[in-house]
Coordinates of C-alpha atoms in Angstrom, one line a residue:
Chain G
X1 CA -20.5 12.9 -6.3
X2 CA -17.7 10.3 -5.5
X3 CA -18.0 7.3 -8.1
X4 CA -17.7 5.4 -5.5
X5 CA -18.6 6.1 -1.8
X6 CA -17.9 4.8 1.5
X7 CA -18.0 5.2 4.7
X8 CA -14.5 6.2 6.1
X9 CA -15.2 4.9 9.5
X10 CA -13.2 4.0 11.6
X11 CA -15.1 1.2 12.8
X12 CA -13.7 0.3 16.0
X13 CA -15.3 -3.3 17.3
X14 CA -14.1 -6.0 19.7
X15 CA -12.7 -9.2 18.9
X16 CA -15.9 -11.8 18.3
X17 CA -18.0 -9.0 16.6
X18 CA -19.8 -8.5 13.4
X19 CA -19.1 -5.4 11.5
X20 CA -21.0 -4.5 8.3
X21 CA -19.5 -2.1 5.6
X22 CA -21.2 -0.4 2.8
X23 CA -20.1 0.9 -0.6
X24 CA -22.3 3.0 -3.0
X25 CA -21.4 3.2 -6.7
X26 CA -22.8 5.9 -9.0
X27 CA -22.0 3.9 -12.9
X28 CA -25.0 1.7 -13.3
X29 CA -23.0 0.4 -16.0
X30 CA -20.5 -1.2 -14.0
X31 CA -20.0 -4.8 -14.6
X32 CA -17.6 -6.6 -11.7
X33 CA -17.2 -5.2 -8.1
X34 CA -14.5 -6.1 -5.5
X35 CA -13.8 -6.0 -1.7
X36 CA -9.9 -5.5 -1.2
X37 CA -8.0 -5.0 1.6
X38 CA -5.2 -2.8 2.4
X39 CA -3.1 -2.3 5.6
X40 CA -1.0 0.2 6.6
X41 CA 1.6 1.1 3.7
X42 CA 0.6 -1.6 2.0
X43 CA -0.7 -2.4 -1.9
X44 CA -3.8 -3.7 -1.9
X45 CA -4.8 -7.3 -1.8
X46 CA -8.4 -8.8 -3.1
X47 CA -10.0 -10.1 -0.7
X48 CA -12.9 -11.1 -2.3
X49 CA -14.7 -10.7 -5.8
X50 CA -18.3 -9.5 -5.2
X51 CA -21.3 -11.7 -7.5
X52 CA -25.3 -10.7 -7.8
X53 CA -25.8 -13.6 -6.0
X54 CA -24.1 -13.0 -3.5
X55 CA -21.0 -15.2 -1.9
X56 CA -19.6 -16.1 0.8
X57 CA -16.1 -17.2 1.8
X58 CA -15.3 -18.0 5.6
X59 CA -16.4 -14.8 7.8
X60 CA -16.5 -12.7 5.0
X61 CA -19.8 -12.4 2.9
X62 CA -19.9 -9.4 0.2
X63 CA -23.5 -8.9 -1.3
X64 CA -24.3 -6.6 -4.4
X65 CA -27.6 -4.8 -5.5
X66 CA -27.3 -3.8 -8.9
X67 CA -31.1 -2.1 -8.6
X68 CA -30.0 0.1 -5.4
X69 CA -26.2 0.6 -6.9
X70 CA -24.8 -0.8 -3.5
X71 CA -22.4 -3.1 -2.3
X72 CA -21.6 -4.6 1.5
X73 CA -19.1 -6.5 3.2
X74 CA -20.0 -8.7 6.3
X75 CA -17.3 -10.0 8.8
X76 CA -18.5 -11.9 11.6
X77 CA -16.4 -12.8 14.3
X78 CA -13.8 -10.9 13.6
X79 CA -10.1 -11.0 14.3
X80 CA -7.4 -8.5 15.5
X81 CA -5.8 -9.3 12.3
X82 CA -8.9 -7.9 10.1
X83 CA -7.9 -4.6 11.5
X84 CA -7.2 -3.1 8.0
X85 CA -8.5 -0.4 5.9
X86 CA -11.1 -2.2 3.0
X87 CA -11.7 -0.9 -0.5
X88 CA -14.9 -1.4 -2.3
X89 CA -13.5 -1.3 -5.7
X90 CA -15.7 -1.2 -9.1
X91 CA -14.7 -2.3 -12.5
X92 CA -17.0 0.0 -14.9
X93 CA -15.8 -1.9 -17.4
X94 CA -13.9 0.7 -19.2
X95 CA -10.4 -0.5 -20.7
X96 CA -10.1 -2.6 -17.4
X97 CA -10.2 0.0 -14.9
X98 CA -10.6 0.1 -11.6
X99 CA -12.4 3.1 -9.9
X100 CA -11.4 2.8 -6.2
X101 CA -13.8 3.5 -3.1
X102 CA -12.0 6.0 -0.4
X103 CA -11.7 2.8 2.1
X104 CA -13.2 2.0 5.1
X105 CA -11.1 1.7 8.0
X106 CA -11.6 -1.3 10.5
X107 CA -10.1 -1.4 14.1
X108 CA -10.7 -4.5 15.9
X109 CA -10.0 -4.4 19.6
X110 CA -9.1 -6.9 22.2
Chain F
X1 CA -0.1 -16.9 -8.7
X2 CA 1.0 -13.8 -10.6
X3 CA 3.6 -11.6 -9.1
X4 CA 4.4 -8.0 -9.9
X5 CA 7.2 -6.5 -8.7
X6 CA 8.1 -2.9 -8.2
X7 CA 10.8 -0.9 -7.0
X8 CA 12.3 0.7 -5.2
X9 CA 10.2 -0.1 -2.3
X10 CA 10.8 3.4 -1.2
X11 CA 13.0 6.6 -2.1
X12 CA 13.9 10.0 -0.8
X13 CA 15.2 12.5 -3.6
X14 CA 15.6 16.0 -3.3
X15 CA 13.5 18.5 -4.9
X16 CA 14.1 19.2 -8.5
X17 CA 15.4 15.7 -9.1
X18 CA 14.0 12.9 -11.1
X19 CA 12.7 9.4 -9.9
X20 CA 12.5 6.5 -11.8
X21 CA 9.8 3.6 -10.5
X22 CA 10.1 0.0 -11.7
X23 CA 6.8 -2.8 -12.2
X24 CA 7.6 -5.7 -13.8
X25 CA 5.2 -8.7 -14.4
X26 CA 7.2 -11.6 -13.5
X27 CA 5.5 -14.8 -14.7
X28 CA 3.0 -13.3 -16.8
X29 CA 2.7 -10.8 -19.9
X30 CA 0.8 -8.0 -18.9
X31 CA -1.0 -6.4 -21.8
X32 CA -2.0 -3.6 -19.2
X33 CA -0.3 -1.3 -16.7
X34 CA -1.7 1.3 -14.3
X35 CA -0.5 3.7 -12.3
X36 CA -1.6 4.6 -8.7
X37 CA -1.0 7.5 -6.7
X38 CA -2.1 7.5 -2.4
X39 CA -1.8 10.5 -0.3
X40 CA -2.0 9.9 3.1
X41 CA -5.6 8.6 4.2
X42 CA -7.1 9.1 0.9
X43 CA -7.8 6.6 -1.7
X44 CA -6.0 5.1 -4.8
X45 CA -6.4 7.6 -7.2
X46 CA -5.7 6.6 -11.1
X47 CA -3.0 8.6 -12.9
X48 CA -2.3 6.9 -16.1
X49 CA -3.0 3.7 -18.0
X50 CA -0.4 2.4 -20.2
X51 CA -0.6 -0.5 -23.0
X52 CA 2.0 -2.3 -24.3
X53 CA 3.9 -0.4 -27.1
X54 CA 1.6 2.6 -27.5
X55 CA 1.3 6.1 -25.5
X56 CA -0.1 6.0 -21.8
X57 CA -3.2 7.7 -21.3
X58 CA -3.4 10.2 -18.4
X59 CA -6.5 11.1 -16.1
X60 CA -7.2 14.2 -16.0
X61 CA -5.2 16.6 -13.7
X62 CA -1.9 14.7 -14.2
X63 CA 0.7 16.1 -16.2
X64 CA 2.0 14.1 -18.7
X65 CA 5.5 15.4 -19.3
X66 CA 6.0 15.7 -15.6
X67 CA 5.1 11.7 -14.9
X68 CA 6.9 10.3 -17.6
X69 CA 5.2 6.4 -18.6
X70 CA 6.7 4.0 -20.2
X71 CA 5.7 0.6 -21.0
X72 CA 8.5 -0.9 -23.8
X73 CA 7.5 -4.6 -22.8
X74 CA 4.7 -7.0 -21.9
X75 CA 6.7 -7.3 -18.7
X76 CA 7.8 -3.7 -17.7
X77 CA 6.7 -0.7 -17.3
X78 CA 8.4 2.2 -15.6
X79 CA 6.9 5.8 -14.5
X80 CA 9.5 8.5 -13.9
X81 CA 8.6 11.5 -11.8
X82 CA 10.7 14.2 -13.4
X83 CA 11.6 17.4 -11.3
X84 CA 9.9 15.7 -8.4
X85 CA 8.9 18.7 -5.8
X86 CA 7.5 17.9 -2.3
X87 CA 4.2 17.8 -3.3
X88 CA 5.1 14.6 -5.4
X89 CA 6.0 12.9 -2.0
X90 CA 3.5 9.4 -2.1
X91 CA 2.6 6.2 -2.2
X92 CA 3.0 5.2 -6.2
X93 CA 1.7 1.1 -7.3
X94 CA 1.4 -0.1 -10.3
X95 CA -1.2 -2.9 -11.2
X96 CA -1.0 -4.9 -14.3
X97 CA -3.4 -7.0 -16.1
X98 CA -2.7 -9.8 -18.6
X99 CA -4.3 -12.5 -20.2
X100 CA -5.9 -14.7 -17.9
X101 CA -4.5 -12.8 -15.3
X102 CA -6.4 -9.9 -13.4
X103 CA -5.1 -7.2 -11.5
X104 CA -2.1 -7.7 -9.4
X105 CA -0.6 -5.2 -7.8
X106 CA 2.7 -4.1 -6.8
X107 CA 4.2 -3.7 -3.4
X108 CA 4.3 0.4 -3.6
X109 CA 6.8 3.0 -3.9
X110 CA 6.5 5.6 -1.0
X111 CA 8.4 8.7 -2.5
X112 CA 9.7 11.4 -0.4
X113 CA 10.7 14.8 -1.7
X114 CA 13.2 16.5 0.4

């Protein structure tokens, strides 16, 4: 089983949509959780730092459930320039690293 | 905000050749390096971690003598893929992490072994 696991998509949507994303995470041990974004040929940027409470920043909200080990990423109204691949990312607290979800890949349509 | 900076952006080398990949922290001392390999469509997959003045330590399934990590400075660290063959050919980033600082990341080396 993949540390972390998500969907690979592509979710293909049109411009004004909500689109949910998921991201499992088998290391109940790990302490800080990320959404990042990455386009094509592109490092990735952090789009947004995931809390047990749950935050919020614009479209985007990110929720985690440390009990059910899962993580998800709401966009509403989305953009033609969210089209992008998104990592969930997981800090297991381990010497700083990061373990890296596979990506989800996000195509939004005009 | 910090900045990392890698390079070359990208390179083609022929096969049997050796590569050399630069990531330097630019306004901040970065007390930790890693190293990133992406094949098409896949994820970032770890290869190494380095620290400041001591030995990188290598994931399992990468060959250390073949990517060559070295991290001399709190501001550069370099990864040289020696007797690079096709199979090499990918995206390579580096991300460092200081104090105070998280992880930034570089732009990404896309290596192509001719």
């Amino acid at each position: 089983r993949k540390e972390v696991e998500q969907d690979p998509g592509p979710f293909n949507v049109p411009e004004g949509a909500t689109v949910a994303f998921n991201c499992t995470y088998s290391n109940s041990a790990s302490q800080s959780f990320f959404w990042y974004r990455q386009d094509c040929r592109k490092e990735p940027k952090l789009l947004m730092s995931v809390y047990s409470s749950g935050n919020e920043d614009g479209r985007f909200t990110a929720q985690l459930n440390r009990a059910s080990q899962y993580i998800s990423l709401l966009i509403r109204d989305s953009k033609l320039s969210d089209s992008a691949t998104y990592l969930c990312v997981v800090n297991t607290g381990t010497g700083n690293m990061l373990t890296f979800g596979g990506g989800t890949r996000l195509m939004v349509k005009p | 905000g910090a900045v990392v900076s890698q390079h070359p952006s990208w390179v083609i080398c022929k096969s049997g050749t050796s590569v050399k990949i630069e990531c330097r922290s630019l306004d901040f001392q970065a007390t930790t390096m890693f190293w990133y390999r992406q094949f098409p469509k896949q994820s970032l997959m770890l290869m190494a971690t380095s620290n400041e003045g001591s030995k990188a330590t290598y994931e399992q399934g990468v060959e250390k003598d073949k990517f060559l990590i070295n991290h001399a400075s709190l501001t550069l660290s370099t990864l040289t893929v020696t007797s690079a063959h096709p199979e090499d050919s990918s995206f390579y980033i580096c991300s460092a992490v200081g104090d105070n600082y998280g992880y930034t990341f570089g732009s990404g080396t896309r290596l192509t072994v001719v």
